[in-house]
Amino acid sequence: MLLKVIIASFLIFLAGSAVKSSACDIKRYGITDTVPVTDGEESRIFNKVEIEARYPGGDNEWRKFLERNINADVAVRHKAPAGLYTVVVIFVVDREGKVSDIRALTNHGYGMEEEVIRLLKRAPLWEPAIQDGRKVKAYRKQPVTFQVVEEEKKKRKNKD
């Protein structure tokens, strides 16, 4: 088996629409929209914002980071059958750009969700979301698609 990793968000961005977390998704997975902060100030986590949090340098840099750092063999090592697997994770980007509260919304198994979570934990600071002209803490939903394909040699042997 061979594994290809397709960064789904870039296919969607090229089509002209960004992937956003809906309030329905947020509530369905038990994520609240406000979290108290220890300094006594309430820190609201936004579901919808005017400007989404983004990876520094934009979509192309995000894709480069994923291509350089993702372990593309994880699904094959865990014996995933051939097919497309879109892993979707949700996470929080705070006012400083730190990523936290990473949760998988899918459960394909074969180590794929864990690999995307591992990768997000290693990511540098993101550019925070903007609401009413100020940086805010906000949810971000990110799909990453893994494609497991059969090797050509095995296909040819089966035809003979």
Short mmCIF file of N, CA, C and O in Angstrom, two decimals, residues 67-137:
data_model
loop_
_atom_site.label_atom_id
_atom_site.label_comp_id
_atom_site.label_asym_id
_atom_site.label_seq_id
_atom_site.Cartn_x
_atom_site.Cartn_y
_atom_site.Cartn_z
N GLU A 67 3.01 19.07 4.65
CA GLU A 67 3.78 18.17 3.80
C GLU A 67 5.14 17.82 4.41
O GLU A 67 5.60 16.69 4.28
N ARG A 68 5.77 18.78 5.07
CA ARG A 68 7.09 18.54 5.70
C ARG A 68 6.99 17.73 6.98
O ARG A 68 7.93 17.03 7.34
N ASN A 69 5.87 17.82 7.69
CA ASN A 69 5.82 17.28 9.04
C ASN A 69 4.87 16.11 9.28
O ASN A 69 4.97 15.45 10.31
N ILE A 70 3.96 15.86 8.38
CA ILE A 70 3.00 14.77 8.62
C ILE A 70 3.68 13.42 8.37
O ILE A 70 4.53 13.30 7.49
N ASN A 71 3.33 12.45 9.17
CA ASN A 71 3.83 11.09 8.98
C ASN A 71 2.86 10.40 8.03
O ASN A 71 1.83 9.87 8.44
N ALA A 72 3.19 10.43 6.76
CA ALA A 72 2.29 9.93 5.73
C ALA A 72 2.13 8.41 5.75
O ALA A 72 1.23 7.89 5.11
N ASP A 73 2.96 7.70 6.48
CA ASP A 73 2.88 6.24 6.53
C ASP A 73 1.98 5.71 7.64
O ASP A 73 1.79 4.51 7.76
N VAL A 74 1.44 6.58 8.45
CA VAL A 74 0.71 6.13 9.64
C VAL A 74 -0.46 5.21 9.30
O VAL A 74 -0.65 4.18 9.94
N ALA A 75 -1.26 5.54 8.30
CA ALA A 75 -2.42 4.71 7.96
C ALA A 75 -1.99 3.36 7.38
O ALA A 75 -2.59 2.33 7.68
N VAL A 76 -0.96 3.37 6.57
CA VAL A 76 -0.47 2.12 5.98
C VAL A 76 0.11 1.22 7.06
O VAL A 76 -0.15 0.01 7.08
N ARG A 77 0.89 1.79 7.98
CA ARG A 77 1.45 0.98 9.08
C ARG A 77 0.37 0.36 9.94
O ARG A 77 0.55 -0.70 10.51
N HIS A 78 -0.78 1.03 10.03
CA HIS A 78 -1.90 0.50 10.80
C HIS A 78 -2.87 -0.30 9.93
O HIS A 78 -3.99 -0.59 10.33
N LYS A 79 -2.42 -0.63 8.70
CA LYS A 79 -3.15 -1.51 7.78
C LYS A 79 -4.54 -0.99 7.38
O LYS A 79 -5.52 -1.74 7.31
N ALA A 80 -4.60 0.30 7.08
CA ALA A 80 -5.86 0.87 6.58
C ALA A 80 -6.12 0.36 5.18
O ALA A 80 -5.20 0.29 4.36
N PRO A 81 -7.35 -0.03 4.88
CA PRO A 81 -7.66 -0.45 3.52
C PRO A 81 -7.59 0.74 2.55
O PRO A 81 -7.70 1.89 2.98
N ALA A 82 -7.44 0.46 1.28
CA ALA A 82 -7.39 1.51 0.27
C ALA A 82 -8.66 2.36 0.36
O ALA A 82 -9.76 1.86 0.60
N GLY A 83 -8.49 3.67 0.21
CA GLY A 83 -9.63 4.57 0.24
C GLY A 83 -9.24 5.97 0.66
O GLY A 83 -8.08 6.24 0.97
N LEU A 84 -10.20 6.86 0.65
CA LEU A 84 -10.03 8.24 1.11
C LEU A 84 -10.57 8.36 2.53
O LEU A 84 -11.66 7.87 2.81
N TYR A 85 -9.81 9.02 3.39
CA TYR A 85 -10.20 9.21 4.78
C TYR A 85 -10.01 10.69 5.12
O TYR A 85 -8.88 11.16 5.18
N THR A 86 -11.10 11.40 5.35
CA THR A 86 -10.97 12.80 5.73
C THR A 86 -11.09 12.91 7.24
O THR A 86 -12.14 12.63 7.82
N VAL A 87 -9.99 13.29 7.86
CA VAL A 87 -9.93 13.52 9.30
C VAL A 87 -10.31 14.97 9.53
O VAL A 87 -9.80 15.87 8.85
N VAL A 88 -11.21 15.21 10.47
CA VAL A 88 -11.61 16.58 10.81
C VAL A 88 -11.32 16.80 12.28
O VAL A 88 -11.75 16.02 13.13
N VAL A 89 -10.56 17.85 12.56
CA VAL A 89 -10.28 18.23 13.94
C VAL A 89 -10.78 19.65 14.17
O VAL A 89 -10.87 20.45 13.25
N ILE A 90 -11.12 19.90 15.42
CA ILE A 90 -11.51 21.24 15.84
C ILE A 90 -10.56 21.64 16.95
O ILE A 90 -10.13 20.79 17.74
N PHE A 91 -10.20 22.91 16.98
CA PHE A 91 -9.26 23.39 18.00
C PHE A 91 -9.51 24.86 18.25
O PHE A 91 -10.26 25.52 17.54
N VAL A 92 -8.87 25.37 19.30
CA VAL A 92 -8.99 26.77 19.67
C VAL A 92 -7.67 27.46 19.37
O VAL A 92 -6.61 26.94 19.67
N VAL A 93 -7.77 28.64 18.76
CA VAL A 93 -6.61 29.51 18.59
C VAL A 93 -6.87 30.71 19.50
O VAL A 93 -7.88 31.40 19.35
N ASP A 94 -5.98 30.92 20.49
CA ASP A 94 -6.22 32.01 21.44
C ASP A 94 -5.70 33.34 20.90
O ASP A 94 -5.21 33.43 19.77
N ARG A 95 -5.81 34.38 21.70
CA ARG A 95 -5.43 35.74 21.29
C ARG A 95 -3.95 35.86 20.94
O ARG A 95 -3.56 36.74 20.18
N GLU A 96 -3.13 35.00 21.52
CA GLU A 96 -1.69 35.02 21.23
C GLU A 96 -1.33 34.11 20.06
O GLU A 96 -0.18 34.06 19.65
N GLY A 97 -2.29 33.34 19.55
CA GLY A 97 -2.04 32.43 18.44
C GLY A 97 -1.72 31.01 18.85
O GLY A 97 -1.39 30.17 18.00
N LYS A 98 -1.82 30.71 20.15
CA LYS A 98 -1.54 29.35 20.63
C LYS A 98 -2.72 28.43 20.31
O LYS A 98 -3.87 28.80 20.50
N VAL A 99 -2.39 27.23 19.86
CA VAL A 99 -3.40 26.21 19.55
C VAL A 99 -3.62 25.37 20.80
O VAL A 99 -2.67 24.94 21.45
N SER A 100 -4.90 25.12 21.14
CA SER A 100 -5.22 24.28 22.29
C SER A 100 -6.55 23.57 22.05
O SER A 100 -7.21 23.81 21.05
N ASP A 101 -6.93 22.73 22.99
CA ASP A 101 -8.21 22.02 22.96
C ASP A 101 -8.45 21.32 21.62
O ASP A 101 -9.54 21.41 21.06
N ILE A 102 -7.47 20.61 21.13
CA ILE A 102 -7.58 19.91 19.85
C ILE A 102 -8.40 18.64 20.06
O ILE A 102 -8.09 17.84 20.93
N ARG A 103 -9.44 18.48 19.25
CA ARG A 103 -10.30 17.30 19.35
C ARG A 103 -10.63 16.79 17.95
O ARG A 103 -10.95 17.58 17.06
N ALA A 104 -10.59 15.49 17.78
CA ALA A 104 -10.98 14.89 16.50
C ALA A 104 -12.49 14.79 16.44
O ALA A 104 -13.13 14.37 17.41
N LEU A 105 -13.08 15.19 15.32
CA LEU A 105 -14.51 15.06 15.12
C LEU A 105 -14.84 13.79 14.34
O LEU A 105 -16.00 13.42 14.23
N THR A 106 -13.81 13.16 13.81
CA THR A 106 -13.98 11.90 13.09
C THR A 106 -13.29 10.79 13.88
O THR A 106 -12.52 11.06 14.79
N ASN A 107 -13.58 9.56 13.49
CA ASN A 107 -12.96 8.42 14.16
C ASN A 107 -12.71 7.30 13.14
O ASN A 107 -13.28 6.23 13.23
N HIS A 108 -11.86 7.59 12.17
CA HIS A 108 -11.52 6.58 11.15
C HIS A 108 -10.59 5.52 11.72
O HIS A 108 -10.55 4.41 11.22
N GLY A 109 -9.81 5.91 12.72
CA GLY A 109 -8.83 4.98 13.26
C GLY A 109 -7.57 4.96 12.43
O GLY A 109 -7.25 5.93 11.74
N TYR A 110 -6.84 3.87 12.52
CA TYR A 110 -5.59 3.67 11.78
C TYR A 110 -4.55 4.74 12.10
O TYR A 110 -3.64 4.98 11.32
N GLY A 111 -4.69 5.42 13.23
CA GLY A 111 -3.71 6.39 13.68
C GLY A 111 -3.80 7.76 13.01
O GLY A 111 -2.98 8.64 13.29
N MET A 112 -4.77 7.95 12.14
CA MET A 112 -4.83 9.21 11.37
C MET A 112 -5.23 10.40 12.23
O MET A 112 -4.62 11.47 12.13
N GLU A 113 -6.25 10.26 13.05
CA GLU A 113 -6.66 11.39 13.90
C GLU A 113 -5.53 11.77 14.84
O GLU A 113 -5.24 12.96 15.02
N GLU A 114 -4.88 10.77 15.42
CA GLU A 114 -3.77 11.03 16.34
C GLU A 114 -2.63 11.77 15.63
O GLU A 114 -2.00 12.64 16.20
N GLU A 115 -2.39 11.42 14.37
CA GLU A 115 -1.32 12.07 13.61
C GLU A 115 -1.63 13.54 13.34
O GLU A 115 -0.77 14.41 13.47
N VAL A 116 -2.87 13.84 13.00
CA VAL A 116 -3.24 15.24 12.75
C VAL A 116 -3.17 16.04 14.06
O VAL A 116 -2.67 17.17 14.08
N ILE A 117 -3.61 15.45 15.16
CA ILE A 117 -3.53 16.12 16.46
C ILE A 117 -2.06 16.36 16.84
O ILE A 117 -1.70 17.45 17.28
N ARG A 118 -1.22 15.35 16.65
CA ARG A 118 0.21 15.50 16.93
C ARG A 118 0.80 16.66 16.13
O ARG A 118 1.55 17.49 16.65
N LEU A 119 0.43 16.73 14.89
CA LEU A 119 0.95 17.76 14.01
C LEU A 119 0.51 19.15 14.45
O LEU A 119 1.31 20.09 14.49
N LEU A 120 -0.76 19.29 14.82
CA LEU A 120 -1.25 20.59 15.28
C LEU A 120 -0.56 21.03 16.57
O LEU A 120 -0.31 22.22 16.77
N LYS A 121 -0.25 20.09 17.44
CA LYS A 121 0.47 20.43 18.67
C LYS A 121 1.86 20.96 18.38
O LYS A 121 2.39 21.74 19.16
N ARG A 122 2.45 20.57 17.27
CA ARG A 122 3.79 21.01 16.89
C ARG A 122 3.80 22.30 16.08
O ARG A 122 4.85 22.87 15.82
N ALA A 123 2.63 22.74 15.64
CA ALA A 123 2.55 23.91 14.77
C ALA A 123 3.01 25.17 15.49
O ALA A 123 2.82 25.31 16.70
N PRO A 124 3.61 26.10 14.75
CA PRO A 124 3.97 27.38 15.36
C PRO A 124 2.71 28.18 15.68
O PRO A 124 1.60 27.75 15.37
N LEU A 125 2.89 29.34 16.26
CA LEU A 125 1.76 30.20 16.59
C LEU A 125 0.98 30.57 15.33
O LEU A 125 1.56 30.83 14.28
N TRP A 126 -0.34 30.56 15.46
CA TRP A 126 -1.21 30.97 14.37
C TRP A 126 -1.50 32.47 14.50
O TRP A 126 -1.25 33.07 15.54
N GLU A 127 -2.05 33.05 13.46
CA GLU A 127 -2.54 34.42 13.54
C GLU A 127 -3.96 34.33 14.09
O GLU A 127 -4.79 33.63 13.53
N PRO A 128 -4.23 35.02 15.21
CA PRO A 128 -5.55 34.87 15.85
C PRO A 128 -6.69 35.42 15.00
O PRO A 128 -6.48 36.22 14.09
N ALA A 129 -7.89 34.97 15.34
CA ALA A 129 -9.10 35.47 14.70
C ALA A 129 -9.33 36.93 15.10
O ALA A 129 -8.85 37.37 16.15
N ILE A 130 -10.07 37.64 14.27
CA ILE A 130 -10.38 39.04 14.54
C ILE A 130 -11.89 39.22 14.60
O ILE A 130 -12.62 38.76 13.71
N GLN A 131 -12.35 39.89 15.63
CA GLN A 131 -13.77 40.24 15.79
C GLN A 131 -13.84 41.66 16.31
O GLN A 131 -13.16 42.00 17.29
N ASP A 132 -14.61 42.51 15.65
CA ASP A 132 -14.74 43.92 16.04
C ASP A 132 -13.38 44.61 16.14
O ASP A 132 -13.14 45.39 17.06
N GLY A 133 -12.48 44.27 15.24
CA GLY A 133 -11.17 44.92 15.19
C GLY A 133 -10.16 44.47 16.23
O GLY A 133 -9.10 45.08 16.36
N ARG A 134 -10.48 43.44 17.01
CA ARG A 134 -9.53 42.99 18.03
C ARG A 134 -9.32 41.48 17.94
O ARG A 134 -10.18 40.74 17.46
N LYS A 135 -8.17 41.05 18.40
CA LYS A 135 -7.84 39.62 18.40
C LYS A 135 -8.70 38.92 19.43
O LYS A 135 -8.86 39.41 20.54
N VAL A 136 -9.25 37.77 19.04
CA VAL A 136 -10.11 37.01 19.94
C VAL A 136 -9.75 35.53 19.89
O VAL A 136 -9.11 35.05 18.94
N LYS A 137 -10.18 34.83 20.91
CA LYS A 137 -10.03 33.38 21.00
C LYS A 137 -11.18 32.77 20.19
O LYS A 137 -12.33 33.14 20.37
#
